Amino acid sequence: MKLLHELYVYREFLKTSIRKEFRGKYKKSFLGVLWSFINPLLQLLVYALVFPFIMRVQVENYTMFLVVALIPWNFFNATVCQSTSTIIASSGIIKKVYFPRAILPISNVTSNFLNFLISCIIIVVALFVSGIGIGPSIIYLPLIMLLQYVFSLAISFILSSITVYIRDLEYFVSVLMMLWFYLTPVLYEINMIPPKFQALFNLNPMVHIITAYRQILYYQQAPNLLYILGILIACFVLLIVGNFIFHRCEKKFAEEL
Amino acid sequence: MKKGKSEEVVIKVSDVSKNFNVYYDKANTLKERVIFFHRNKMEVRKVLKHINLEIKKGETVALIGVNGSGKSTLLKLLTKIIYPNGGNIEINGKLTSLLELGAGFHPDFSGRENIYFNASIFGLNKAEIDRRIDDIIAFSELGEYIDNPIRTYSSGMYMRLAFAVAINVDADILLIDEVLAVGDQHFQEKCLNKMKELKSEGKTMVFVSHSMDAVKFLCDRAIWLYQGEIRKDGKTEKVIEEYLEECA
């Protein structure tokens, strides 16, 4: 509660900080924000060529099957990979002034979320071009986005604060994210997972999030709301835990950096 | 605005201690931690020892003492950049610190843009900054340079801009750490006068300085820190007199 009040007081700083991260990302490049489109498109091209033609994946309309999952995954991946450096990169101001440190991970997740929203234009265009179109199931989309935002924020809180103490995390996380990518049904269908591992996979929130995106956008079905709500609650609990860890760590940031 | 002192305590420091762990050779990564576990030898340096302090609203207090006596650490504790190992600090009111000037300044942006960025770190919103921006620019005396990127500024200009922002934040409590040393004579005097003005408006100030003239000019109470303890706390003239005797 105290945190929310402080965030309100420091809202201008939160805004400038998000803006700075969002704009700063492509600042020195020629194409600027266009990279938010080009990057996922190129990545998509690679997967869309490799899997159906070389690996012979038998999924109808594989490119579309991929696009609705890959772009949300990119949002998660970018957030987590950057989260390890958010605190360390701001060591200058942390040592000089007081402000709610939670602003840093929040602006990391939010600026990536804005980027994700821009990339969503690709999904929309692709849905229309491929003839799938957009069905009424799209009304569930904001809920899933919220779910992913909360989960990403929780992870960002935890990783950004612990990395200050254990710098190795930065290198470990990029490998971990590769593993996490293959353990999440982005490139494949959820039912391709052997049944005996299914329970284990269910522990990974990204499995549910990515599956829900695909269900809503590709199959145009409504997700099981009760199920989604359960995961949302679990993610909020994780967010509280993440915030607690962050809060415990933040007091020593200025000394450790 | 209320003038002068009141009995309201705005800063209350009770039994505060602060230790720094001084590593001889710090193991930062996990590998170093595992392989060179003996490397993590450290020395606990007690920077502040059981400090008790009360500052009332409207007081202007100077912290004096030789280098390493814990003055800056105390200020950092008050602004919550670092936290004490023991004891408790209570602050009533909006607090701004000028520990290091120009926090969050970005060299590629103009002076004007940096005012917004810097002031937002102090917790101001856009409307509040809009209202102050003319005062800030006027105080900084930067004139037309305000729209140039600040990487083109001289260190004095940089300092002036940073000080202008911090002094116009409109805090109830102002912590100032040895920042006046940079500007020229004219600007130093201007800053001191501005602080005197804030003092007459009833703001509380804690001021670290090695310039005894500035301390005498501004403060009615001085606290002499010596090796992490309060050596003397009282009227400025008296404390300074004893301090200078000891130093000589």
XYZ file of C-alpha atoms in Angstrom:
505
model
C 0.000 0.000 0.000
C 2.797 2.334 0.956
C 4.483 1.465 -2.293
C 1.403 2.384 -4.310
C 1.195 5.753 -2.611
C 4.868 6.436 -3.248
C 4.483 5.409 -6.872
C 1.660 7.901 -7.145
C 3.791 10.687 -5.705
C 6.649 9.796 -8.031
C 4.396 9.229 -11.059
C 6.159 11.840 -13.148
C 9.466 10.082 -12.624
C 7.819 6.775 -13.496
C 6.537 8.282 -16.730
C 9.846 9.844 -17.752
C 11.627 6.659 -16.863
C 9.347 4.530 -19.042
C 9.616 7.030 -21.861
C 13.370 7.099 -21.613
C 13.663 3.331 -21.767
C 11.155 3.025 -24.556
C 12.790 5.674 -26.712
C 16.327 4.920 -25.667
C 16.077 1.407 -27.013
C 16.457 2.250 -30.668
C 17.828 5.728 -30.236
C 21.039 5.343 -32.155
C 19.636 3.234 -35.010
C 18.448 4.520 -38.376
C 15.140 2.734 -38.426
C 14.173 3.579 -34.844
C 10.890 2.189 -33.653
C 10.492 0.318 -36.941
C 12.738 -2.298 -35.396
C 9.813 -3.232 -33.203
C 8.315 -4.626 -36.422
C 11.327 -5.731 -38.345
C 12.872 -7.763 -35.581
C 9.936 -10.082 -34.906
C 9.205 -10.311 -38.621
C 12.687 -11.532 -39.420
C 12.618 -13.926 -36.507
C 9.283 -15.212 -37.666
C 10.647 -15.720 -41.157
C 13.417 -17.918 -39.799
C 11.104 -20.147 -37.811
C 8.451 -20.211 -40.518
C 11.035 -21.496 -42.979
C 12.877 -23.924 -40.745
C 10.023 -25.741 -39.100
C 7.577 -26.535 -41.902
C 10.190 -27.141 -44.597
C 13.185 -28.627 -42.871
C 11.766 -30.143 -39.697
C 8.462 -30.955 -41.480
C 6.090 -29.862 -38.745
C 2.540 -30.924 -39.639
C 0.504 -28.011 -38.393
C -2.020 -26.307 -40.570
C -1.072 -22.698 -41.297
C 2.095 -22.947 -39.233
C 3.141 -19.318 -39.705
C -0.046 -18.115 -38.055
C 0.223 -20.791 -35.417
C 3.644 -19.388 -34.643
C 3.028 -15.670 -34.853
C 0.341 -15.540 -32.177
C 2.676 -17.228 -29.686
C 6.085 -15.934 -30.665
C 5.345 -12.224 -30.278
C 4.004 -12.556 -26.716
C 6.991 -14.746 -25.935
C 9.347 -12.051 -27.232
C 7.823 -9.611 -24.761
C 8.476 -11.995 -21.914
C 11.967 -12.824 -23.126
C 13.008 -9.189 -23.531
C 11.662 -8.262 -20.120
C 13.405 -11.070 -18.296
C 16.717 -10.615 -20.100
C 16.758 -6.894 -19.373
C 15.566 -7.269 -15.814
C 18.951 -8.510 -14.636
C 20.603 -5.236 -15.607
C 17.913 -2.703 -14.666
C 19.234 -1.928 -11.207
C 22.902 -2.126 -12.080
C 22.479 0.178 -15.072
C 20.943 2.844 -12.843
C 23.586 2.668 -10.157
C 24.374 6.354 -10.712
C 21.046 7.691 -9.542
C 20.556 4.993 -6.918
C 23.658 6.173 -5.133
C 22.686 9.818 -5.388
C 19.010 10.193 -4.609
C 16.155 8.471 -2.945
C 13.183 7.402 -5.039
C 11.072 4.255 -4.914
C 13.472 1.741 -6.435
C 10.547 -0.356 -7.657
C 10.130 2.215 -10.419
C 13.076 0.681 -12.247
C 11.700 -2.849 -12.773
C 8.223 -1.429 -13.368
C 9.467 0.797 -16.152
C 11.429 -2.097 -17.633
C 8.308 -4.240 -17.882
C 6.079 -1.375 -19.000
C 8.349 -0.130 -21.757
C 8.616 -3.669 -23.088
C 4.871 -4.002 -22.817
C 4.416 -0.898 -24.977
C 6.800 -2.404 -27.452
C 4.738 -5.576 -27.402
C 1.561 -3.622 -28.100
C 3.209 -2.146 -31.182
C 4.295 -5.591 -32.309
C 0.710 -6.767 -31.877
C -0.068 -4.846 -35.051
C 1.824 -7.621 -36.831
C -0.491 -10.199 -35.305
C -3.594 -8.269 -36.320
C -2.404 -7.739 -39.879
C -1.353 -11.374 -40.167
C -4.708 -12.583 -38.872
C -6.531 -10.653 -41.563
C -4.137 -11.488 -44.378
C -4.283 -15.199 -43.615
C -8.067 -15.125 -43.590
C -8.426 -16.201 -39.982
C -9.678 -12.766 -38.993
C -10.662 -11.715 -35.530
C -13.464 -13.364 -33.640
C -15.381 -12.454 -30.505
C -12.860 -14.383 -28.419
C -10.593 -11.340 -28.672
C -12.349 -9.767 -25.681
C -10.317 -12.139 -23.499
C -7.063 -10.796 -24.864
C -6.621 -7.930 -22.337
C -7.042 -10.413 -19.505
C -4.240 -12.600 -20.837
C -2.047 -9.549 -21.396
C -2.644 -8.504 -17.804
C -1.747 -11.990 -16.685
C 1.502 -11.879 -18.603
C 2.287 -8.370 -17.348
C 1.852 -9.418 -13.731
C 3.947 -12.533 -14.183
C 6.719 -10.615 -15.984
C 6.738 -7.963 -13.286
C 7.062 -10.568 -10.553
C 10.028 -12.177 -12.314
C 11.549 -8.763 -12.964
C 11.327 -7.808 -9.288
C 13.069 -10.982 -8.229
C 15.804 -11.061 -10.871
C 16.650 -7.361 -10.842
C 17.245 -7.300 -7.099
C 19.083 -10.591 -6.718
C 21.445 -9.820 -9.608
C 22.857 -6.938 -7.580
C 24.212 -9.487 -5.127
C 25.018 -12.296 -7.524
C 26.200 -10.813 -10.782
C 26.455 -14.216 -12.454
C 22.708 -14.300 -12.811
C 22.970 -11.996 -15.789
C 24.784 -14.630 -17.839
C 22.862 -17.549 -16.474
C 19.497 -16.037 -17.290
C 20.139 -15.788 -21.022
C 20.819 -19.527 -21.192
C 17.900 -20.266 -18.930
C 15.626 -18.295 -21.231
C 16.629 -20.483 -24.156
C 15.674 -23.565 -22.200
C 12.468 -21.924 -21.037
C 11.602 -21.123 -24.647
C 11.788 -24.771 -25.667
C 9.884 -25.879 -22.591
C 7.030 -23.577 -23.530
C 4.784 -24.530 -26.445
C 5.679 -21.673 -28.742
C 7.014 -23.680 -31.662
C 4.844 -26.709 -30.984
C 1.396 -27.635 -29.786
C 0.700 -28.193 -26.119
C -0.573 -31.742 -26.768
C 2.777 -32.741 -28.245
C 4.097 -32.916 -24.713
C 4.165 -36.544 -23.497
C 1.290 -37.090 -21.038
C 3.542 -38.176 -18.205
C 5.293 -34.785 -18.265
C 2.090 -32.823 -18.606
C 1.758 -32.181 -14.880
C 5.310 -30.901 -14.748
C 4.736 -28.548 -17.664
C 1.639 -27.202 -15.995
C 3.830 -25.652 -13.311
C 5.201 -23.234 -15.893
C 2.889 -20.197 -16.075
C 4.157 -19.350 -19.553
C 2.652 -22.636 -20.823
C -0.785 -21.398 -19.855
C -0.207 -17.873 -21.049
C 1.071 -18.858 -24.492
C -1.607 -21.513 -24.886
C -4.264 -18.960 -24.028
C -2.966 -16.517 -26.640
C -3.111 -19.264 -29.231
C -6.544 -20.371 -28.168
C -7.930 -16.865 -28.401
C -6.240 -15.708 -31.588
C -5.546 -18.816 -33.642
C -8.374 -21.195 -32.670
C -10.682 -18.328 -31.728
C -12.033 -20.089 -28.701
C -12.776 -18.656 -25.315
C -10.273 -19.776 -22.693
C -11.438 -21.519 -19.539
C -12.052 -18.453 -17.436
C -11.959 -20.168 -14.075
C -8.641 -21.681 -15.014
C -7.200 -18.340 -16.151
C -8.448 -16.624 -13.018
C -6.699 -19.240 -10.897
C -3.409 -18.560 -12.671
C -3.946 -14.828 -12.370
C -4.303 -15.193 -8.609
C -1.190 -17.352 -8.498
C 0.703 -14.679 -10.445
C -0.479 -11.950 -8.106
C 0.772 -13.997 -5.178
C 4.086 -14.356 -6.973
C 4.108 -10.595 -7.516
C 3.683 -10.013 -3.788
C 6.491 -12.454 -3.067
C 8.637 -10.745 -5.725
C 7.955 -7.349 -4.244
C 8.847 -8.667 -0.810
C 12.190 -9.996 -2.058
C 12.837 -6.724 -3.871
C 12.013 -4.755 -0.770
C 14.390 -6.839 1.324
C 17.188 -6.360 -1.185
C 16.707 -2.682 -2.056
C 17.969 -1.320 1.241
C 21.493 -2.331 0.419
C 21.507 -1.398 -3.266
C 23.467 1.817 -2.750
C 26.170 -0.017 -0.814
C 26.448 -3.035 -3.103
C 26.625 -1.172 -6.395
C 4.269 30.573 6.148
C 5.290 30.040 9.726
C 8.318 31.962 10.725
C 11.066 30.796 12.982
C 11.209 27.754 15.140
C 8.502 25.658 16.607
C 8.616 22.755 18.954
C 7.688 20.230 16.315
C 10.420 17.647 15.817
C 10.901 16.903 12.121
C 14.000 14.719 12.271
C 14.366 12.231 15.052
C 17.375 9.954 15.066
C 17.355 7.412 17.852
C 20.338 5.248 18.644
C 21.413 4.928 15.021
C 24.497 2.942 14.095
C 25.911 2.274 10.695
C 28.624 -0.180 9.751
C 30.278 -0.540 6.413
C 31.768 -3.838 5.423
C 35.081 -3.072 3.904
C 36.200 -5.968 1.743
C 39.865 -6.307 1.065
C 39.158 -7.929 -2.261
C 35.537 -8.365 -2.945
C 34.224 -11.532 -4.574
C 31.503 -10.336 -6.885
C 30.673 -13.426 -8.847
C 29.627 -16.842 -7.670
C 32.814 -18.376 -8.997
C 34.934 -16.031 -6.984
C 32.793 -16.671 -3.961
C 33.311 -20.407 -4.201
C 36.946 -20.536 -5.233
C 38.318 -17.684 -3.212
C 36.084 -18.000 -0.192
C 38.900 -16.806 2.004
C 39.085 -13.719 -0.125
C 35.928 -12.369 1.348
C 37.776 -11.247 4.398
C 36.331 -8.043 5.509
C 36.596 -5.502 8.163
C 33.540 -3.988 9.751
C 34.036 -0.299 9.980
C 31.758 1.482 12.377
C 30.983 4.759 10.709
C 28.311 5.928 13.094
C 27.933 4.803 16.674
C 24.666 5.199 18.546
C 23.737 8.612 17.289
C 20.848 10.374 18.994
C 19.600 13.542 17.448
C 16.495 15.687 17.321
C 16.013 18.517 14.891
C 13.039 20.786 15.228
C 11.100 22.473 12.491
C 12.785 25.629 11.245
C 16.199 24.821 12.620
C 19.280 25.209 10.494
C 21.869 22.749 11.642
C 25.440 22.420 10.482
C 27.311 19.150 10.627
C 31.009 19.718 11.006
C 33.954 17.441 11.500
C 37.069 16.195 9.786
C 36.933 13.930 6.738
C 35.649 10.477 7.547
C 33.846 11.475 10.687
C 30.510 10.252 9.333
C 28.838 13.483 8.227
C 27.908 12.367 4.741
C 26.888 8.942 5.976
C 24.475 10.569 8.367
C 22.977 12.614 5.559
C 22.665 9.525 3.372
C 20.845 7.769 6.170
C 18.460 10.693 6.550
C 17.563 10.656 2.871
C 17.101 6.848 2.844
C 19.772 6.094 0.264
C 21.258 3.738 2.823
C 19.678 2.221 5.898
C 21.021 1.973 9.448
C 22.228 -1.279 11.017
C 20.570 -0.362 14.250
C 18.299 2.313 15.587
C 15.534 4.263 14.050
C 15.078 7.408 11.975
C 11.841 9.322 11.788
C 11.246 12.078 9.283
C 8.158 14.266 9.228
C 7.726 16.228 6.049
C 8.967 16.275 2.494
C 12.687 15.893 2.372
C 15.039 16.767 -0.447
C 18.718 16.160 -0.495
C 21.464 17.848 -2.413
C 24.052 15.192 -1.770
C 25.366 15.075 -5.240
C 24.010 17.483 -7.739
C 22.473 16.587 -11.041
C 21.132 13.137 -10.312
C 19.656 11.702 -13.466
C 21.006 14.430 -15.701
C 21.343 13.138 -19.194
C 24.124 14.818 -21.184
C 22.361 14.594 -24.544
C 19.238 16.402 -23.439
C 18.822 20.137 -23.108
C 18.968 21.967 -19.819
C 15.227 22.450 -19.913
C 14.513 18.760 -20.428
C 16.913 17.872 -17.684
C 15.081 20.142 -15.275
C 12.024 17.986 -15.837
C 13.931 14.792 -15.416
C 15.837 15.898 -12.347
C 12.810 17.426 -10.658
C 10.728 14.326 -11.287
C 13.298 12.278 -9.374
C 12.605 14.560 -6.441
C 8.972 13.534 -6.674
C 7.425 16.491 -8.472
C 4.751 16.023 -11.111
C 4.588 17.801 -14.418
C 2.224 20.589 -13.349
C 4.399 21.364 -10.348
C 7.493 21.546 -12.510
C 5.713 23.726 -15.077
C 4.906 26.157 -12.315
C 8.526 26.371 -11.169
C 10.405 26.194 -14.420
C 10.768 29.948 -14.896
C 12.094 30.392 -11.369
C 14.532 27.564 -11.889
C 15.841 28.949 -15.173
C 16.099 32.437 -13.714
C 17.970 31.202 -10.667
C 20.406 29.164 -12.754
C 21.281 32.294 -14.799
C 21.732 30.112 -17.829
C 19.673 32.327 -20.097
C 19.705 31.169 -23.695
C 21.958 28.216 -22.905
C 19.025 26.481 -21.234
C 18.047 24.875 -24.545
C 21.510 23.550 -25.325
C 22.410 19.973 -24.466
C 24.102 19.931 -21.091
C 27.162 18.102 -22.354
C 28.157 21.487 -23.733
C 27.978 23.084 -20.271
C 30.924 23.993 -18.136
C 31.063 22.401 -14.718
C 29.957 25.654 -13.157
C 26.909 25.893 -15.398
C 26.067 22.302 -14.660
C 26.287 22.965 -10.953
C 24.160 26.071 -11.194
C 21.410 24.264 -13.038
C 21.437 21.368 -10.604
C 21.378 23.638 -7.595
C 18.589 25.730 -9.089
C 16.403 22.646 -9.464
C 17.095 21.294 -6.006
C 16.522 24.567 -4.216
C 13.187 25.098 -5.950
C 11.735 21.711 -5.116
C 9.891 23.240 -2.200
C 10.785 20.665 0.380
C 10.176 21.115 4.094
C 13.548 19.658 4.959
C 16.665 20.270 2.919
C 19.881 18.291 3.270
C 22.894 19.922 1.719
C 26.278 18.273 1.460
C 29.318 20.318 0.573
C 27.982 21.310 -2.796
C 28.711 24.979 -2.777
C 32.368 24.471 -3.400
C 31.948 24.524 -7.181
C 30.367 27.777 -8.283
C 32.055 31.152 -8.462
C 31.965 33.691 -5.664
C 28.887 35.396 -7.017
C 26.878 32.209 -7.287
C 28.012 30.900 -3.919
C 26.749 34.067 -2.301
C 23.519 33.789 -4.204
C 23.024 30.238 -2.962
C 23.748 31.191 0.607
C 21.290 34.064 0.382
C 18.688 31.779 -1.105
C 19.213 29.349 1.753
C 18.900 32.153 4.222
C 15.643 33.083 2.557
C 14.395 29.506 2.841
C 15.408 29.556 6.466
C 13.313 32.634 7.104
C 10.399 30.822 5.476
C 10.664 28.253 8.216
C 12.338 25.417 6.313
C 14.497 22.977 8.154
C 18.019 22.549 6.873
C 20.901 20.234 7.609
C 24.091 21.505 6.142
C 27.484 19.839 5.833
C 30.347 22.176 5.193
C 33.991 22.784 5.822
C 33.529 26.481 5.274
C 33.144 27.879 8.767
C 32.133 31.248 7.371
C 29.173 29.721 5.565
C 28.236 27.783 8.675
C 28.351 30.898 10.834
C 26.379 32.843 8.263
C 23.603 30.304 7.993
C 23.293 28.074 10.996
C 22.257 28.665 14.550
C 23.162 25.213 15.721
C 26.165 23.083 14.947
C 26.890 19.446 15.568
C 30.451 18.269 15.651
C 30.908 14.679 14.620
C 34.087 12.931 15.631
C 34.817 9.306 14.720
C 31.188 8.446 14.350
C 30.019 10.027 17.548
C 28.580 13.377 18.433
C 31.371 15.270 20.106
C 29.505 18.459 20.698
C 26.085 19.844 19.900
C 25.142 23.438 20.574
C 25.333 27.050 19.497
C 27.303 27.501 16.289
C 29.959 29.899 17.596
C 30.796 27.783 20.605
C 31.022 24.496 18.718
C 33.117 26.020 15.953
C 35.448 27.605 18.450
C 36.163 24.301 20.149
C 36.387 22.494 16.838
C 38.975 24.932 15.497
C 40.970 24.675 18.690
C 41.070 20.904 18.387
C 42.067 21.035 14.746
C 44.851 23.485 15.296
